[in-house]
């Protein structure tokens, strides 16, 4: 009679090319292509400065995370470091908050997919598109980590090539005059100035801008399945600043030069709308396909991230042990299915509130992102104390000053959430979530203590 022990190991099947494109894919999604619509309306061309500021903070956060991950490439990295260098509750809160973040991002990206499809078929309900993509992407992730890596590689490659092509084509329209008389760099300051609504317009949009950079942390999640994490992770992190300059600053500068920002049609992606309005309809059609692919790319990564975080939490004992079981291909099937079940609420939300779903989800994502980025910076301070005087693989920039700068930025975003109608509820939900996690952690700790006492008696 043979005994069968469930497998509990991931497989290192993500190559360097996968890691680089996964890192890039997490940085270019709905926040840039669709979320920029509301930012453009409120801040005008000054949104370029806003993305530069938020991108710089995101880069500092990624360097802090990269410092820890390159040293200890493990599954569920955020939770692991908080758990080891800060304490049990910090690890518990960090892990479950990150899982919640990516469930919410999953729901936002799926909702965006529905909006992009309606560009072609306005009558097609968003909930139906959401359901179809939900089934397809989860199926890919359940196949193998290599299937996820290959799919994300090609999804991200489409985004990269398309955005670069858009920048080149937009630049050609500007230089050649083929974009018409309205296509000029003077659009960046001629229509009400660079700050058409003053500095307050940009300031109040920083929370929405921050949403665009949620996903960069995925670099840390890939460490346990990277075949050479000490080399791949630092390279991917260092390239973040280049991606921000090219894909955010570069594309937005070209985009806002092509057409007066105040005349861009409301709704949809500004990237698509501007090309549509200058008469480049074929380009608009292609770009809508690209932004659709971008949303699917980020959702694909979200499915991966939530399952691996649950896997890491289960290894620590902070989630049911069943979530660390893998099949013969190294896929944590139960963790993937549990996360999918939580994300399915998106289909229901789009059915009940089709016009409001994306706004609700974006505000919740930003609030959860504040918790996660703040915990990365705080945990990194603890990590630095523990490693003081020891050589490190990939030391962070300007620490501890950069840590305190990032934490101050998080406090500012929290204040903006509280001041923004419709988003304040997400800020009030943060202490409720933390209190709930504390209560669950206390109950779990008491249960473990009682079990241990019975075993010793």
XYZ file of C-alpha atoms in Angstrom:
457
model
C 0.000 0.000 0.000
C 1.554 3.258 -1.139
C 0.933 6.651 0.417
C 0.528 9.657 -1.830
C 1.699 13.027 -0.559
C 0.327 16.082 -2.369
C 2.912 18.061 -4.290
C 3.700 21.460 -2.815
C 6.443 22.798 -5.088
C 6.345 25.384 -7.865
C 8.464 24.886 -10.978
C 11.139 27.329 -12.127
C 9.916 27.573 -15.720
C 9.877 31.353 -16.216
C 12.847 32.404 -18.344
C 14.492 35.816 -18.366
C 12.469 36.889 -21.422
C 9.272 36.013 -19.541
C 10.334 38.020 -16.469
C 11.224 41.103 -18.515
C 7.942 41.139 -20.438
C 5.876 40.287 -17.339
C 7.451 43.247 -15.547
C 6.711 45.484 -18.506
C 3.186 44.132 -18.908
C 2.318 45.011 -15.329
C 3.244 48.643 -15.989
C 1.097 49.215 -19.076
C -2.622 48.570 -18.737
C -6.028 50.065 -18.065
C -4.663 52.804 -15.808
C -2.814 54.341 -18.754
C -5.162 53.492 -21.610
C -8.541 54.098 -19.943
C -7.914 55.691 -16.533
C -6.075 58.555 -18.227
C -9.422 59.783 -19.620
C -10.606 61.200 -16.296
C -7.111 62.496 -15.507
C -6.970 64.336 -18.843
C -10.335 65.982 -18.211
C -9.312 67.273 -14.772
C -5.604 68.021 -15.219
C -5.108 68.617 -18.937
C -1.514 68.362 -20.244
C -0.125 68.575 -16.690
C -1.059 64.898 -16.391
C 2.351 64.224 -17.980
C 4.023 65.679 -14.871
C 1.694 63.659 -12.635
C 2.651 60.381 -14.292
C 6.334 61.322 -13.998
C 6.019 61.978 -10.237
C 4.005 58.823 -9.514
C 6.320 56.809 -11.757
C 9.370 57.983 -9.827
C 7.789 56.912 -6.521
C 6.855 53.568 -8.079
C 10.453 53.088 -9.172
C 11.737 53.735 -5.644
C 9.218 51.218 -4.267
C 10.348 48.647 -6.824
C 13.997 49.176 -5.865
C 13.102 48.542 -2.229
C 11.213 45.405 -3.189
C 13.981 44.311 -5.557
C 16.531 44.639 -2.753
C 14.617 42.078 -0.705
C 13.574 39.750 -3.538
C 17.049 39.435 -5.059
C 18.329 38.426 -1.614
C 15.576 35.865 -0.932
C 13.644 34.771 -4.070
C 10.620 33.016 -2.574
C 6.906 32.636 -3.312
C 4.597 35.249 -1.819
C 7.519 37.633 -1.444
C 5.720 40.589 0.158
C 4.208 38.499 2.873
C 7.401 36.502 3.403
C 9.514 39.581 4.132
C 6.927 41.245 6.362
C 6.474 37.953 8.231
C 10.213 37.363 8.695
C 11.493 40.874 9.389
C 8.496 42.577 10.993
C 6.206 40.078 12.660
C 3.411 37.542 12.298
C 0.564 40.011 11.903
C 2.531 42.155 9.426
C 3.091 39.073 7.264
C -0.535 38.057 7.569
C -1.835 41.539 6.684
C 0.662 42.076 3.864
C -0.129 38.763 2.192
C -3.896 39.020 2.330
C -3.848 42.717 1.368
C -1.797 41.923 -1.706
C -4.161 39.102 -2.596
C -7.104 41.484 -2.219
C -5.328 44.110 -4.340
C -4.954 41.772 -7.274
C -8.484 40.426 -6.977
C -9.693 44.040 -7.247
C -7.295 44.784 -10.127
C -8.583 41.634 -11.837
C -12.119 42.911 -11.531
C -11.145 46.372 -12.844
C -9.284 44.973 -15.852
C -12.142 42.634 -16.764
C -14.543 45.565 -16.549
C -12.274 47.570 -18.859
C -12.313 44.709 -21.370
C -16.076 45.116 -21.592
C -15.694 48.858 -22.266
C -13.182 48.240 -25.071
C -15.390 45.645 -26.756
C -18.256 48.149 -26.731
C -16.145 50.414 -28.967
C -16.981 47.922 -31.736
C -20.267 46.502 -30.442
C -21.956 49.100 -28.188
C -24.927 46.870 -27.428
C -22.865 43.913 -26.191
C -23.199 43.815 -22.359
C -20.016 44.236 -20.335
C -20.908 41.343 -18.038
C -20.940 38.907 -20.989
C -17.476 40.003 -22.172
C -16.250 39.799 -18.591
C -17.511 36.219 -18.252
C -15.938 35.013 -21.510
C -12.515 36.464 -20.685
C -12.750 35.217 -17.093
C -13.126 31.611 -18.289
C -10.412 31.840 -20.971
C -7.663 33.436 -18.864
C -8.224 31.164 -15.863
C -8.019 28.174 -18.192
C -4.594 29.335 -19.425
C -3.274 29.747 -15.877
C -4.530 26.326 -14.825
C -2.575 24.702 -17.666
C 0.977 25.457 -16.429
C 3.200 28.338 -15.344
C 4.898 28.078 -18.734
C 1.515 28.611 -20.435
C 1.013 31.725 -18.328
C 4.539 32.962 -19.088
C 4.213 32.429 -22.851
C 0.766 34.036 -22.993
C 1.923 37.045 -20.999
C 5.080 37.308 -23.106
C 3.042 37.706 -26.304
C 0.357 39.887 -24.708
C 3.033 42.245 -23.381
C 4.970 42.167 -26.655
C 1.855 43.346 -28.513
C 1.567 46.265 -26.074
C 5.214 47.201 -26.380
C 5.328 47.109 -30.172
C 1.990 48.915 -30.500
C 2.841 51.753 -28.099
C 6.235 52.243 -29.742
C 4.554 52.231 -33.159
C 1.957 54.722 -31.892
C 4.704 57.046 -30.653
C 6.522 56.781 -33.998
C 3.333 57.274 -36.028
C 2.218 60.177 -33.851
C 5.665 61.726 -34.182
C 5.443 61.369 -37.974
C 2.036 63.098 -37.997
C 3.498 65.972 -35.976
C 6.692 66.435 -37.986
C 5.250 65.880 -41.470
C 2.091 67.903 -40.978
C -0.010 64.899 -41.992
C -1.900 65.189 -38.712
C -3.525 68.423 -39.856
C -3.191 71.988 -38.605
C -4.339 71.043 -35.090
C -1.394 68.634 -34.621
C 1.321 70.689 -32.906
C 3.338 70.544 -29.694
C 1.757 73.887 -28.797
C -1.287 71.859 -27.745
C 0.648 71.116 -24.548
C 0.254 74.706 -23.365
C -1.973 76.597 -25.840
C -5.386 75.365 -24.703
C -5.620 76.919 -21.227
C -1.950 76.392 -20.402
C -0.024 73.370 -19.106
C -2.070 73.599 -15.872
C -5.527 74.529 -17.299
C -7.240 73.962 -13.939
C -4.314 75.030 -11.785
C -2.159 72.799 -9.649
C -5.208 71.544 -7.759
C -6.522 69.773 -10.865
C -3.387 67.653 -11.081
C -3.139 67.182 -7.314
C -6.647 65.738 -7.053
C -5.915 63.285 -9.876
C -2.790 61.775 -8.298
C -4.804 58.931 -6.769
C -6.140 57.889 -10.203
C -2.658 58.258 -11.685
C -1.309 55.980 -8.956
C -3.752 53.282 -10.123
C -1.777 53.094 -13.367
C 1.332 51.834 -11.581
C -0.350 49.093 -9.583
C 1.086 45.913 -11.060
C 4.768 46.726 -11.045
C 5.056 44.681 -7.835
C 4.452 41.566 -9.910
C 8.217 41.433 -10.405
C 8.507 40.140 -6.846
C 5.926 37.418 -7.372
C 7.862 35.800 -10.231
C 11.010 35.172 -8.132
C 10.073 31.675 -6.969
C 9.543 30.499 -10.562
C 12.406 32.350 -12.243
C 15.331 30.178 -13.312
C 17.901 32.897 -12.420
C 16.197 35.411 -10.071
C 19.409 37.130 -8.854
C 20.071 38.232 -12.420
C 16.557 38.619 -13.854
C 14.937 40.564 -10.988
C 17.490 43.433 -10.763
C 17.441 43.826 -14.543
C 13.656 43.988 -14.641
C 13.486 46.488 -11.762
C 16.112 48.807 -13.268
C 14.252 48.893 -16.569
C 11.127 50.234 -14.829
C 12.315 53.849 -15.087
C 12.954 53.463 -18.829
C 9.487 52.002 -19.324
C 7.911 54.877 -17.434
C 9.758 57.453 -19.541
C 8.891 55.766 -22.833
C 5.460 54.268 -22.297
C 3.939 56.932 -20.058
C 5.771 60.211 -20.613
C 6.616 59.558 -24.266
C 3.211 58.296 -25.353
C 1.256 60.975 -23.467
C 3.458 63.782 -24.815
C 2.900 62.646 -28.402
C -0.787 61.953 -27.808
C -1.575 65.358 -26.311
C 0.375 67.120 -29.058
C -1.806 65.634 -31.793
C -5.110 67.217 -30.798
C -6.360 69.886 -28.349
C -6.937 68.014 -25.096
C -10.223 69.801 -24.300
C -11.843 68.524 -27.517
C -11.207 64.841 -26.887
C -14.520 62.986 -26.762
C -15.648 61.907 -23.313
C -15.604 58.204 -22.584
C -13.436 55.429 -23.960
C -9.676 55.475 -24.256
C -8.036 58.841 -25.087
C -5.497 56.888 -27.153
C -8.280 55.607 -29.405
C -10.402 58.773 -29.389
C -7.625 61.165 -30.434
C -6.599 59.089 -33.446
C -10.255 58.678 -34.359
C -10.814 62.447 -34.245
C -7.813 63.336 -36.406
C -9.130 60.962 -39.057
C -6.782 58.016 -38.521
C -9.686 55.597 -38.090
C -7.690 52.490 -39.003
C -5.129 53.405 -36.333
C -7.938 53.893 -33.802
C -9.271 50.412 -34.593
C -5.836 48.863 -34.110
C -5.243 50.798 -30.886
C -8.558 49.610 -29.474
C -7.413 46.046 -30.107
C -4.134 46.870 -28.359
C -5.777 48.363 -25.270
C -8.072 45.330 -25.154
C -4.996 43.092 -25.242
C -3.387 45.228 -22.535
C -6.324 44.691 -20.178
C -6.275 40.941 -20.831
C -2.519 40.938 -20.203
C -2.871 42.561 -16.793
C -5.750 40.252 -15.855
C -3.634 37.270 -16.906
C -0.910 38.464 -14.524
C -3.471 39.073 -11.773
C -4.626 35.445 -11.913
C -1.006 34.379 -11.562
C -0.316 36.816 -8.709
C -3.327 35.933 -6.563
C -2.684 32.205 -6.786
C 1.020 32.553 -5.917
C 0.286 34.841 -2.992
C -2.178 32.306 -1.583
C 0.451 29.613 -2.154
C 2.979 31.642 -0.138
C 0.463 32.371 2.623
C -0.344 28.664 2.902
C 3.349 27.839 3.241
C 3.553 30.276 6.152
C 0.425 28.826 7.760
C -1.465 32.090 7.152
C -3.911 30.454 4.734
C -5.428 26.942 4.553
C -2.748 24.341 3.848
C -4.715 23.112 0.825
C -3.649 26.237 -1.072
C -0.017 25.083 -1.183
C -0.892 21.915 -3.068
C 0.249 21.813 -6.694
C -0.494 19.428 -9.523
C 2.189 17.539 -11.462
C 2.791 20.656 -13.622
C 3.522 22.785 -10.548
C 0.254 24.751 -10.713
C -1.405 25.639 -7.351
C -4.852 24.665 -8.642
C -6.859 25.201 -5.450
C -5.317 28.634 -4.858
C -6.103 29.588 -8.464
C -9.714 28.414 -8.232
C -10.316 30.178 -4.902
C -9.013 33.456 -6.310
C -11.116 32.983 -9.430
C -14.218 32.490 -7.289
C -13.545 35.814 -5.549
C -12.941 37.585 -8.861
C -16.223 36.251 -10.261
C -17.948 38.970 -8.224
C -16.854 41.257 -11.075
C -19.330 39.597 -13.435
C -22.122 40.226 -10.942
C -21.027 43.832 -10.353
C -21.012 44.535 -14.096
C -24.468 43.014 -14.398
C -25.914 45.081 -11.539
C -23.951 48.368 -12.002
C -22.529 48.358 -15.550
C -21.907 52.107 -15.663
C -20.348 52.481 -12.213
C -18.343 49.284 -11.793
C -15.004 50.583 -13.097
C -15.001 53.752 -10.952
C -15.850 51.792 -7.797
C -13.136 49.227 -8.471
C -10.450 51.802 -9.315
C -10.957 53.631 -6.010
C -10.779 50.363 -4.049
C -7.615 49.364 -5.918
C -5.916 52.656 -5.022
C -6.790 52.269 -1.327
C -5.419 48.721 -1.256
C -2.355 49.824 -3.209
C -1.619 52.433 -0.523
C -1.594 49.665 2.112
C 0.673 47.414 0.044
C 3.193 50.036 -1.044
C 3.392 51.455 2.482
C 4.053 47.964 3.839
C 6.798 47.357 1.249
C 8.590 50.534 2.371
C 8.109 49.808 6.072
C 9.177 46.174 5.690
C 12.242 47.261 3.745
C 13.280 49.471 6.678
C 13.087 46.390 8.938
C 14.983 44.366 6.318
C 17.777 46.983 6.191
C 18.143 46.881 9.970
C 18.466 43.099 9.914
C 21.002 43.153 7.060
C 23.022 46.128 8.318
C 26.696 45.751 7.463
C 26.094 42.743 5.188
C 26.768 42.873 1.420
C 23.558 42.674 -0.628
C 22.822 41.562 -4.171
C 20.755 44.598 -5.221
C 20.731 47.441 -2.642
C 17.908 50.001 -2.927
C 18.366 53.663 -3.853
C 18.812 56.384 -1.203
C 17.404 54.311 1.635
C 16.167 55.162 4.249
C 15.357 58.619 2.796
C 13.539 57.043 -0.162
C 11.441 54.938 2.228
C 10.212 58.001 4.125
C 9.572 59.867 0.856
C 7.416 56.987 -0.402
C 5.515 56.799 2.886
C 4.833 60.559 2.734
C 3.511 60.088 -0.796
C 1.174 57.322 0.426
C -0.173 59.648 3.112
C -0.808 62.281 0.455
C -2.747 59.780 -1.683
C -4.795 58.792 1.354
C -5.666 62.459 1.909
C -6.702 62.841 -1.742
C -8.984 59.813 -1.458
C -10.656 61.366 1.571
C -11.208 64.645 -0.311
C -12.534 63.066 -3.521
C -16.317 62.523 -3.771
C -17.099 58.908 -4.513
C -13.626 57.720 -3.469
C -13.674 58.588 0.223
C -15.526 55.369 1.007
C -12.471 53.377 -0.149
C -10.272 55.282 2.325
C -12.727 54.582 5.152
C -12.699 50.917 4.161
C -8.940 50.675 4.831
C -9.080 50.685 8.665
C -12.058 48.320 8.488
C -9.996 45.871 6.396
C -6.989 46.142 8.736
C -9.211 45.622 11.794
C -10.830 42.588 10.143
C -7.418 41.104 9.366
C -6.291 41.717 12.955
C -9.389 39.951 14.297
C -8.947 36.959 11.982
C -5.254 36.760 12.889
C -6.057 36.856 16.622
C -8.673 34.120 16.303
C -6.290 32.000 14.251
C -3.476 32.492 16.793
C -5.753 31.542 19.676
C -6.881 28.445 17.803
C -3.286 27.380 17.212
C -2.395 28.002 20.863
C -5.345 25.907 22.017
C -4.396 23.080 19.658
C -0.770 23.163 20.838
C -1.886 23.116 24.495
C -4.058 20.047 23.887
C -1.177 18.259 22.150
C 1.174 18.969 25.081
C -1.287 17.944 27.769
